[in-house]
PDB file of C-alpha atoms in Angstrom:
ATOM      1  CA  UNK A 160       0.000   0.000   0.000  1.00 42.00           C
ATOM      2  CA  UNK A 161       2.710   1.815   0.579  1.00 46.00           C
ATOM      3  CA  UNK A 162       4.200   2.115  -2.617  1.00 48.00           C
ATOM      4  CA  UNK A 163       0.854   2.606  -4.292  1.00 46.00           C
ATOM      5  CA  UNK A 164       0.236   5.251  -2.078  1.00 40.00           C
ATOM      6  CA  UNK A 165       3.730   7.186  -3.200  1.00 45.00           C
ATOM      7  CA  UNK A 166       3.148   5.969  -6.964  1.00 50.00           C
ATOM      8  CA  UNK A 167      -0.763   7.553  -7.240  1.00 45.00           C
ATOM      9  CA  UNK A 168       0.322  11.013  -6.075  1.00 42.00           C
ATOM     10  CA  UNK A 169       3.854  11.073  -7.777  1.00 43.00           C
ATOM     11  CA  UNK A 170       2.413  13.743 -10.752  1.00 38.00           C
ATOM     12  CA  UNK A 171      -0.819  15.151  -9.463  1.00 37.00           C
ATOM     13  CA  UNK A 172       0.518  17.020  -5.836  1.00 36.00           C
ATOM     14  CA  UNK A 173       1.906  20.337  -6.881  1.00 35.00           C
ATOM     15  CA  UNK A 174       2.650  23.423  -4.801  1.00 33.00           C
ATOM     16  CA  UNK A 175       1.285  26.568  -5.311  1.00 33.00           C
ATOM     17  CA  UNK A 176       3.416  27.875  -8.279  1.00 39.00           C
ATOM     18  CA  UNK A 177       3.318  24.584 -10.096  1.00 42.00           C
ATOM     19  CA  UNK A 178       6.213  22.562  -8.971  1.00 41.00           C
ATOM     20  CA  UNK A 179       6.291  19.286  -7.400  1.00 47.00           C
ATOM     21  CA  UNK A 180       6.762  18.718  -3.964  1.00 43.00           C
ATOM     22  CA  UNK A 181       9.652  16.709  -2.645  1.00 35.00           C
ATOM     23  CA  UNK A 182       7.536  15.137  -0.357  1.00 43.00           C
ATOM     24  CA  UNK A 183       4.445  13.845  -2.516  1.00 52.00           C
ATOM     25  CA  UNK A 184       3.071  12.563   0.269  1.00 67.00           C
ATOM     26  CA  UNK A 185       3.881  15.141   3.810  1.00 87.00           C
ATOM     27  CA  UNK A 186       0.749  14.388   6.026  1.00 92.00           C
ATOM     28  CA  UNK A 187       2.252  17.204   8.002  1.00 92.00           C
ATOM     29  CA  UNK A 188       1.747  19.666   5.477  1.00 91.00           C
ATOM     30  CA  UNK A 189      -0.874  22.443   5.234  1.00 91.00           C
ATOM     31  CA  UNK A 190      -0.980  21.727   1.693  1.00 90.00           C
ATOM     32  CA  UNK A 191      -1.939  18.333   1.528  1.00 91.00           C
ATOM     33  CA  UNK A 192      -4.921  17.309  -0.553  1.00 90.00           C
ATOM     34  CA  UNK A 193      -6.324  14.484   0.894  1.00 91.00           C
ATOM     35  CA  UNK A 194      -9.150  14.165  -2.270  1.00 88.00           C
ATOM     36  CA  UNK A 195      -5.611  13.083  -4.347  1.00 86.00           C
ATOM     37  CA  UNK A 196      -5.210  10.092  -1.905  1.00 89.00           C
ATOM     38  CA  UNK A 197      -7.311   7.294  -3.743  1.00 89.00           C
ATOM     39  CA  UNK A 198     -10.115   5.152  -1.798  1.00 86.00           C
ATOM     40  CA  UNK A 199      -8.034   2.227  -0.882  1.00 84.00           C
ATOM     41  CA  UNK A 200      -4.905   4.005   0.137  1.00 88.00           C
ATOM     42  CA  UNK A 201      -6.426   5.730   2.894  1.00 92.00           C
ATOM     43  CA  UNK A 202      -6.468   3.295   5.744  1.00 92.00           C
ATOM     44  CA  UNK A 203      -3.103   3.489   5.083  1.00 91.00           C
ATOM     45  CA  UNK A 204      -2.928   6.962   5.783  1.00 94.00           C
ATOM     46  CA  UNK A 205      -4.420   7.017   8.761  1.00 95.00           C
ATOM     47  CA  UNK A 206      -2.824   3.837  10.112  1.00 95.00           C
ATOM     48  CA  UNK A 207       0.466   6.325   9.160  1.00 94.00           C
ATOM     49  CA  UNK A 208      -0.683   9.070  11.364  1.00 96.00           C
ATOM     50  CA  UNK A 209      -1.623   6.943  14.061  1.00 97.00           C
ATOM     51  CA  UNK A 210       1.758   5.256  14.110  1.00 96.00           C
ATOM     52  CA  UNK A 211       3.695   8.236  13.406  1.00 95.00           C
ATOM     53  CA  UNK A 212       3.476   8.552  17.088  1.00 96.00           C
ATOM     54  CA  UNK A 213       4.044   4.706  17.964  1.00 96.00           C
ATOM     55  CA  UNK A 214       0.566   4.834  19.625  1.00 97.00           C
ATOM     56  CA  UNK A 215       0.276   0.806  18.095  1.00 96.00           C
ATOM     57  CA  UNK A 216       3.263  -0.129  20.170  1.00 96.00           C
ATOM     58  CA  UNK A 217       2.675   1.785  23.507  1.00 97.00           C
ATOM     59  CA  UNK A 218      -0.786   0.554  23.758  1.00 98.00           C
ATOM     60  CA  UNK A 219      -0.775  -2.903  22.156  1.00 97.00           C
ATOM     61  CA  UNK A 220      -3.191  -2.463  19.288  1.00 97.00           C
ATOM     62  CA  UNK A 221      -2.880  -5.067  16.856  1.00 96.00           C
ATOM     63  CA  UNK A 222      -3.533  -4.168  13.423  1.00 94.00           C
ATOM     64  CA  UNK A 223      -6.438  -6.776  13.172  1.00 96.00           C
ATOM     65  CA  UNK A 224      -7.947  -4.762  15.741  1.00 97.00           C
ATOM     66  CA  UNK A 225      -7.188  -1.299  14.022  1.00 97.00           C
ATOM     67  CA  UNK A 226      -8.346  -2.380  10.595  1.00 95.00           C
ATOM     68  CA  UNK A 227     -11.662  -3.387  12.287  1.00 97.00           C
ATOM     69  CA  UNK A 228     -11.908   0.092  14.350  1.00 97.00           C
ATOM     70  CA  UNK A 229     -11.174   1.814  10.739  1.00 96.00           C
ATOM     71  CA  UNK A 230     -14.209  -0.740   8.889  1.00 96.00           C
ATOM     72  CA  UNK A 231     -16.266   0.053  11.863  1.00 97.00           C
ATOM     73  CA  UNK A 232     -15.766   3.975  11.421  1.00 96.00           C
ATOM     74  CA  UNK A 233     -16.253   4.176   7.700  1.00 94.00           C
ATOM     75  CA  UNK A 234     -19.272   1.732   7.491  1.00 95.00           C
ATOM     76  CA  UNK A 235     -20.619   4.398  10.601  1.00 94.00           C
ATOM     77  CA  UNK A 236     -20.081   7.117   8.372  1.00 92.00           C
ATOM     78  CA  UNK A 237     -22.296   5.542   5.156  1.00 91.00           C
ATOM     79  CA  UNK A 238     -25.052   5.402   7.654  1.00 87.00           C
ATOM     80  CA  UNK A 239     -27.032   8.208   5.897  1.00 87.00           C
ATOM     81  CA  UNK A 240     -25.024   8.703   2.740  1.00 88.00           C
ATOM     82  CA  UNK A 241     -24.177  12.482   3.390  1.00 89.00           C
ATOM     83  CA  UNK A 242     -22.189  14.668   1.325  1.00 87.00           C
ATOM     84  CA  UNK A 243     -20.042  16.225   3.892  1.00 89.00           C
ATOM     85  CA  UNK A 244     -20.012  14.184   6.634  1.00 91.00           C
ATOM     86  CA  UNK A 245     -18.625  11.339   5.397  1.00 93.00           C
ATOM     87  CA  UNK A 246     -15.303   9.662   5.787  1.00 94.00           C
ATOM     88  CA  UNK A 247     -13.074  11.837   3.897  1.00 94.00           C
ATOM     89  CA  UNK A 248     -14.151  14.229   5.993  1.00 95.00           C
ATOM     90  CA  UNK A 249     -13.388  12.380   9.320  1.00 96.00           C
ATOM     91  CA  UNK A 250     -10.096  11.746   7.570  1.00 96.00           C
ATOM     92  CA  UNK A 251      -9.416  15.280   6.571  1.00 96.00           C
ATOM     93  CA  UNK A 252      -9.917  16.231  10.522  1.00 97.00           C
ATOM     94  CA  UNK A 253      -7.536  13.596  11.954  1.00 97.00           C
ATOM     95  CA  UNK A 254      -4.795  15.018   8.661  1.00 97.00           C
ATOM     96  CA  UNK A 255      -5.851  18.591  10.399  1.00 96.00           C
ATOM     97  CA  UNK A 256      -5.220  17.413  13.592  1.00 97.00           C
ATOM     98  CA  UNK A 257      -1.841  15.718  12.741  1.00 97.00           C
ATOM     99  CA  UNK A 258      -0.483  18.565  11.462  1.00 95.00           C
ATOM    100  CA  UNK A 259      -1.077  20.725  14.558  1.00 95.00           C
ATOM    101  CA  UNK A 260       0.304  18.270  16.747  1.00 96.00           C
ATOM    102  CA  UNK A 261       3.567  17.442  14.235  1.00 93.00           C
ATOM    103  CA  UNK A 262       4.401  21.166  13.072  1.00 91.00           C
ATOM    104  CA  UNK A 263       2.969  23.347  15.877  1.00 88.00           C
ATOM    105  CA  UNK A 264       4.599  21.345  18.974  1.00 83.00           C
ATOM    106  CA  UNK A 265       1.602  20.539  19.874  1.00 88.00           C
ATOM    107  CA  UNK A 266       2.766  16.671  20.465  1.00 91.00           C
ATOM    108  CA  UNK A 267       5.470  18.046  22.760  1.00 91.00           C
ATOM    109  CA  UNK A 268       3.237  19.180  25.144  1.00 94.00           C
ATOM    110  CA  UNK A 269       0.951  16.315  25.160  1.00 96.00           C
ATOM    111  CA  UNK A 270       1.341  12.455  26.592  1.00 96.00           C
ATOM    112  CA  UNK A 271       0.606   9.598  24.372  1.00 97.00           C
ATOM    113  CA  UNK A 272      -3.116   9.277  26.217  1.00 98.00           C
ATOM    114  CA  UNK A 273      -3.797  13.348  25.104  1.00 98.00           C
ATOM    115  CA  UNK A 274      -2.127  12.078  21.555  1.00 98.00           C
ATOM    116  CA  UNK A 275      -4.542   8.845  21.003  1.00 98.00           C
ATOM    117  CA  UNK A 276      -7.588  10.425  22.707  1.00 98.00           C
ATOM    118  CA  UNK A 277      -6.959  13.707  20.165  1.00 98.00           C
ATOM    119  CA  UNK A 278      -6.595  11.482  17.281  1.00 98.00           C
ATOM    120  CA  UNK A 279      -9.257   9.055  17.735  1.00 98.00           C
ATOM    121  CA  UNK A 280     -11.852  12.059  18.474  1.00 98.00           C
ATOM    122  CA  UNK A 281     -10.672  13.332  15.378  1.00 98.00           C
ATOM    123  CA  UNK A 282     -11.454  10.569  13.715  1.00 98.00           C
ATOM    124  CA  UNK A 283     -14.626  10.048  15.013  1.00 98.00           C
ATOM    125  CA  UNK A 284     -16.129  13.361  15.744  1.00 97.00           C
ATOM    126  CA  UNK A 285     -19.078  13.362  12.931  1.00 96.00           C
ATOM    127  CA  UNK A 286     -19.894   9.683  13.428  1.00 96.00           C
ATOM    128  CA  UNK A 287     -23.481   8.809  11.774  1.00 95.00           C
ATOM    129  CA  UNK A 288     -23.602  12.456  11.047  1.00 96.00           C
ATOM    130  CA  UNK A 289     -27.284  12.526   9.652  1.00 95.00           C
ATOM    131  CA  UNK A 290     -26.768  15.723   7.223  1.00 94.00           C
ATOM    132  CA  UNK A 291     -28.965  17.831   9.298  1.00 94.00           C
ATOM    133  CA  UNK A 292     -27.720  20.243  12.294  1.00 95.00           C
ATOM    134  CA  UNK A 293     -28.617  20.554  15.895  1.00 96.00           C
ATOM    135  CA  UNK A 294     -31.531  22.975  15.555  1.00 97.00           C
ATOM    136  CA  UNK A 295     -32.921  20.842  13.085  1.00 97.00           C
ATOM    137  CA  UNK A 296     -33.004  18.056  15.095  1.00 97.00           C
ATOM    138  CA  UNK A 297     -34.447  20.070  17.999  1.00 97.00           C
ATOM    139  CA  UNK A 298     -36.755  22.016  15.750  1.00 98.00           C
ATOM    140  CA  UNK A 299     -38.214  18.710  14.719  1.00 97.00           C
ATOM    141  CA  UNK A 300     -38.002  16.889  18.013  1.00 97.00           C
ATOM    142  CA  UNK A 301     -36.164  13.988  16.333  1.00 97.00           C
ATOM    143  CA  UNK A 302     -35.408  10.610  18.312  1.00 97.00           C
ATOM    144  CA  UNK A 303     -31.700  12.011  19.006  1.00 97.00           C
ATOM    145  CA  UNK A 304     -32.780  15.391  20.410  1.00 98.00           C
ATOM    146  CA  UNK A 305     -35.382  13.299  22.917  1.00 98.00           C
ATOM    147  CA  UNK A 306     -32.435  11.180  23.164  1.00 97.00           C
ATOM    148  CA  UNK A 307     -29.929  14.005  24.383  1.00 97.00           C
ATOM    149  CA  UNK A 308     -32.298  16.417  26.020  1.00 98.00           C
ATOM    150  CA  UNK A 309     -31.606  18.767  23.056  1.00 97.00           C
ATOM    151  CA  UNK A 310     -28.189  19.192  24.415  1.00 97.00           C
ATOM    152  CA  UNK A 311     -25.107  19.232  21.865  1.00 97.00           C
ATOM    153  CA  UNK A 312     -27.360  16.357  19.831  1.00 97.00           C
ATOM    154  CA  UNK A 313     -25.610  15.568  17.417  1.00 97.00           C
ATOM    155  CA  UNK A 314     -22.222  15.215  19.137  1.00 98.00           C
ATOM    156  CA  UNK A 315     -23.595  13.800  22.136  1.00 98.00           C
ATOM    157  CA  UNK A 316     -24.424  10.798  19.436  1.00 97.00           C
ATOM    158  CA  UNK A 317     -20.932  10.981  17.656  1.00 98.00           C
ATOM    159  CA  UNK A 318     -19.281  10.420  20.508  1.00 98.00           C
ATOM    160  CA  UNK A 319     -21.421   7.731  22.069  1.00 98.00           C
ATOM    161  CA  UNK A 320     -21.343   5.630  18.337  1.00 97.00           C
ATOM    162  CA  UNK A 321     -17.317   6.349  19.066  1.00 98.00           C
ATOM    163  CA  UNK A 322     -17.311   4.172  21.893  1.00 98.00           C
ATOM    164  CA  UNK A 323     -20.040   1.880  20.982  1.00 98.00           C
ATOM    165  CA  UNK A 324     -17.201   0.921  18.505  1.00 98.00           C
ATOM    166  CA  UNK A 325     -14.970   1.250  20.699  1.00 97.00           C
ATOM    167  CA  UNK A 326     -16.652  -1.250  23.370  1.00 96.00           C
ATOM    168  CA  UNK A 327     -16.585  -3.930  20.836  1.00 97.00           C
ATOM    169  CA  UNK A 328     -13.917  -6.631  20.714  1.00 97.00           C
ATOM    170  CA  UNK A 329     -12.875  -7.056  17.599  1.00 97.00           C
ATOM    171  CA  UNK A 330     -12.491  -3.019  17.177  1.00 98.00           C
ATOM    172  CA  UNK A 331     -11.354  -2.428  20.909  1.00 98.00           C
ATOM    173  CA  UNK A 332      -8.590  -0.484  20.124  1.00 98.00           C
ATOM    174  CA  UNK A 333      -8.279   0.659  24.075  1.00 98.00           C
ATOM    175  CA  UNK A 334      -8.877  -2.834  25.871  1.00 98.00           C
ATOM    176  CA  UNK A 335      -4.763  -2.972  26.890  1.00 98.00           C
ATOM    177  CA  UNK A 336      -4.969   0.406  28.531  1.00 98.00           C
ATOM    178  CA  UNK A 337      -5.069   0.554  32.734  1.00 98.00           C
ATOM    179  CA  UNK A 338      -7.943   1.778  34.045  1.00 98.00           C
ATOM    180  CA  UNK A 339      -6.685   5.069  34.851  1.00 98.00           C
ATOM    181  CA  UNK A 340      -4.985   5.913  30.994  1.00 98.00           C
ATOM    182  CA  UNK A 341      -8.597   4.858  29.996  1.00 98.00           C
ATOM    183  CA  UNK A 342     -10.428   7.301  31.951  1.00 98.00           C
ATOM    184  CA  UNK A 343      -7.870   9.975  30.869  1.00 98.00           C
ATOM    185  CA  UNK A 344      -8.804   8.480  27.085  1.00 98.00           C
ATOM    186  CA  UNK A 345     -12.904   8.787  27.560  1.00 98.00           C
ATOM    187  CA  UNK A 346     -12.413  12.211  29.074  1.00 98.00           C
ATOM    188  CA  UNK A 347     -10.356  13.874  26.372  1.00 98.00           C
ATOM    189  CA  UNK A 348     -12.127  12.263  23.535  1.00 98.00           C
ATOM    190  CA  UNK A 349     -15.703  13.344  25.000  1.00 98.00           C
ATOM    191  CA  UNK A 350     -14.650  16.816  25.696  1.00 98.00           C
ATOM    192  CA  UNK A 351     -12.832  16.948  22.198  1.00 98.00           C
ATOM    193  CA  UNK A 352     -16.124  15.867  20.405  1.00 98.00           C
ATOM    194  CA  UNK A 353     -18.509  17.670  22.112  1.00 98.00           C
ATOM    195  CA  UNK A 354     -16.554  20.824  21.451  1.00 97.00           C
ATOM    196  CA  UNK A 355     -17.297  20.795  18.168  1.00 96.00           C
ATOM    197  CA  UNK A 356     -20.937  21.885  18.907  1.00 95.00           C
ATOM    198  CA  UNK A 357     -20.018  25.703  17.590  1.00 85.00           C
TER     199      UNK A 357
END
């Protein structure tokens, strides 16, 4: 994957005056167009970012498990067949989110819980993502606004189909953590999600 990955954007990613880049494929660059990346290279790119920061080794996560988190998320995201909120999107955010955390410092400042728990919310912050925003869902007193108390709706439910995910086996990409590095994990990654709700 690897090498298809390098070979598919060797003549398409150009700077901004034209020329190539020497790095065809920098995730931690501003410039990176993740709608160049094709369909089946992309669990390779995230797998990439998660790595990046050994997160596979210093919690155990086998890549059997991983691939099933990733099959989980991106089946969870063709729930509704939306536009936007789909899982180039949710893949665009985690690239976003790299970037800050490669070029900015940001990782510096930041344990390998923060790290995971930023990266996975990234991931995973428009989960089932109807189309259709919070005062829409309120307005119309849909199932999830009942459901939430019309509070942060929709990311109350991305966040909950995270770790619905996340609670099952085969995609339990947290079971090795201590209880205490998993409490740090579901803290960050709820307040991360329901952050979004601007």
């Amino acid at each position: 994957l690897k090498d298809e990955y390098h070979n598919s954007t060797k003549d398409t990613m150009k700077t901004t005056n034209g020329s190539e880049e020497s790095n065809r494929i920098d995730l931690a660059n501003w410039e990176f167009d993740l709608m160049l990346v094709p369909e089946k290279v992309k669990f390779y790119m995230v797998a990439t970012i998660f790595m990046s920061f050994s997160l596979e080794k210093r919690f155990n996560i086998s890549l059997k498990c991983f691939s099933q988190f990733m099959l989980e998320l991106e089946n969870s995201m063709k729930v509704h067949n939306v536009v936007y909120h789909n899982f180039d999107h949710a893949c665009d955010v985690l690239q976003t989110t790299y970037v800050f955390l490669s070029t900015m410092h940001g990782a510096k400042l930041l344990d390998s819980v923060d790290i995971f728990a930023l990266l996975t919310a990234s991931i995973c912050h428009d989960l089932e993502h109807p189309g259709l925003n919070n005062a829409f869902q309120i307005k119309s007193a849909a199932n999830l606004a009942i459901l939430y108390n019309d509070r942060s709706v929709l990311e109350n439910h991305h966040c909950a189909r995270a770790f619905q995910i996340i609670r099952q086996e085969r995609s339990n990409i947290v079971k090795n953590l201590p209880e205490h590095e998993y409490n740090d994990f579901r803290k960050i990654m709820v307040e991360a999600i329901l952050s979004t709700d601007m």
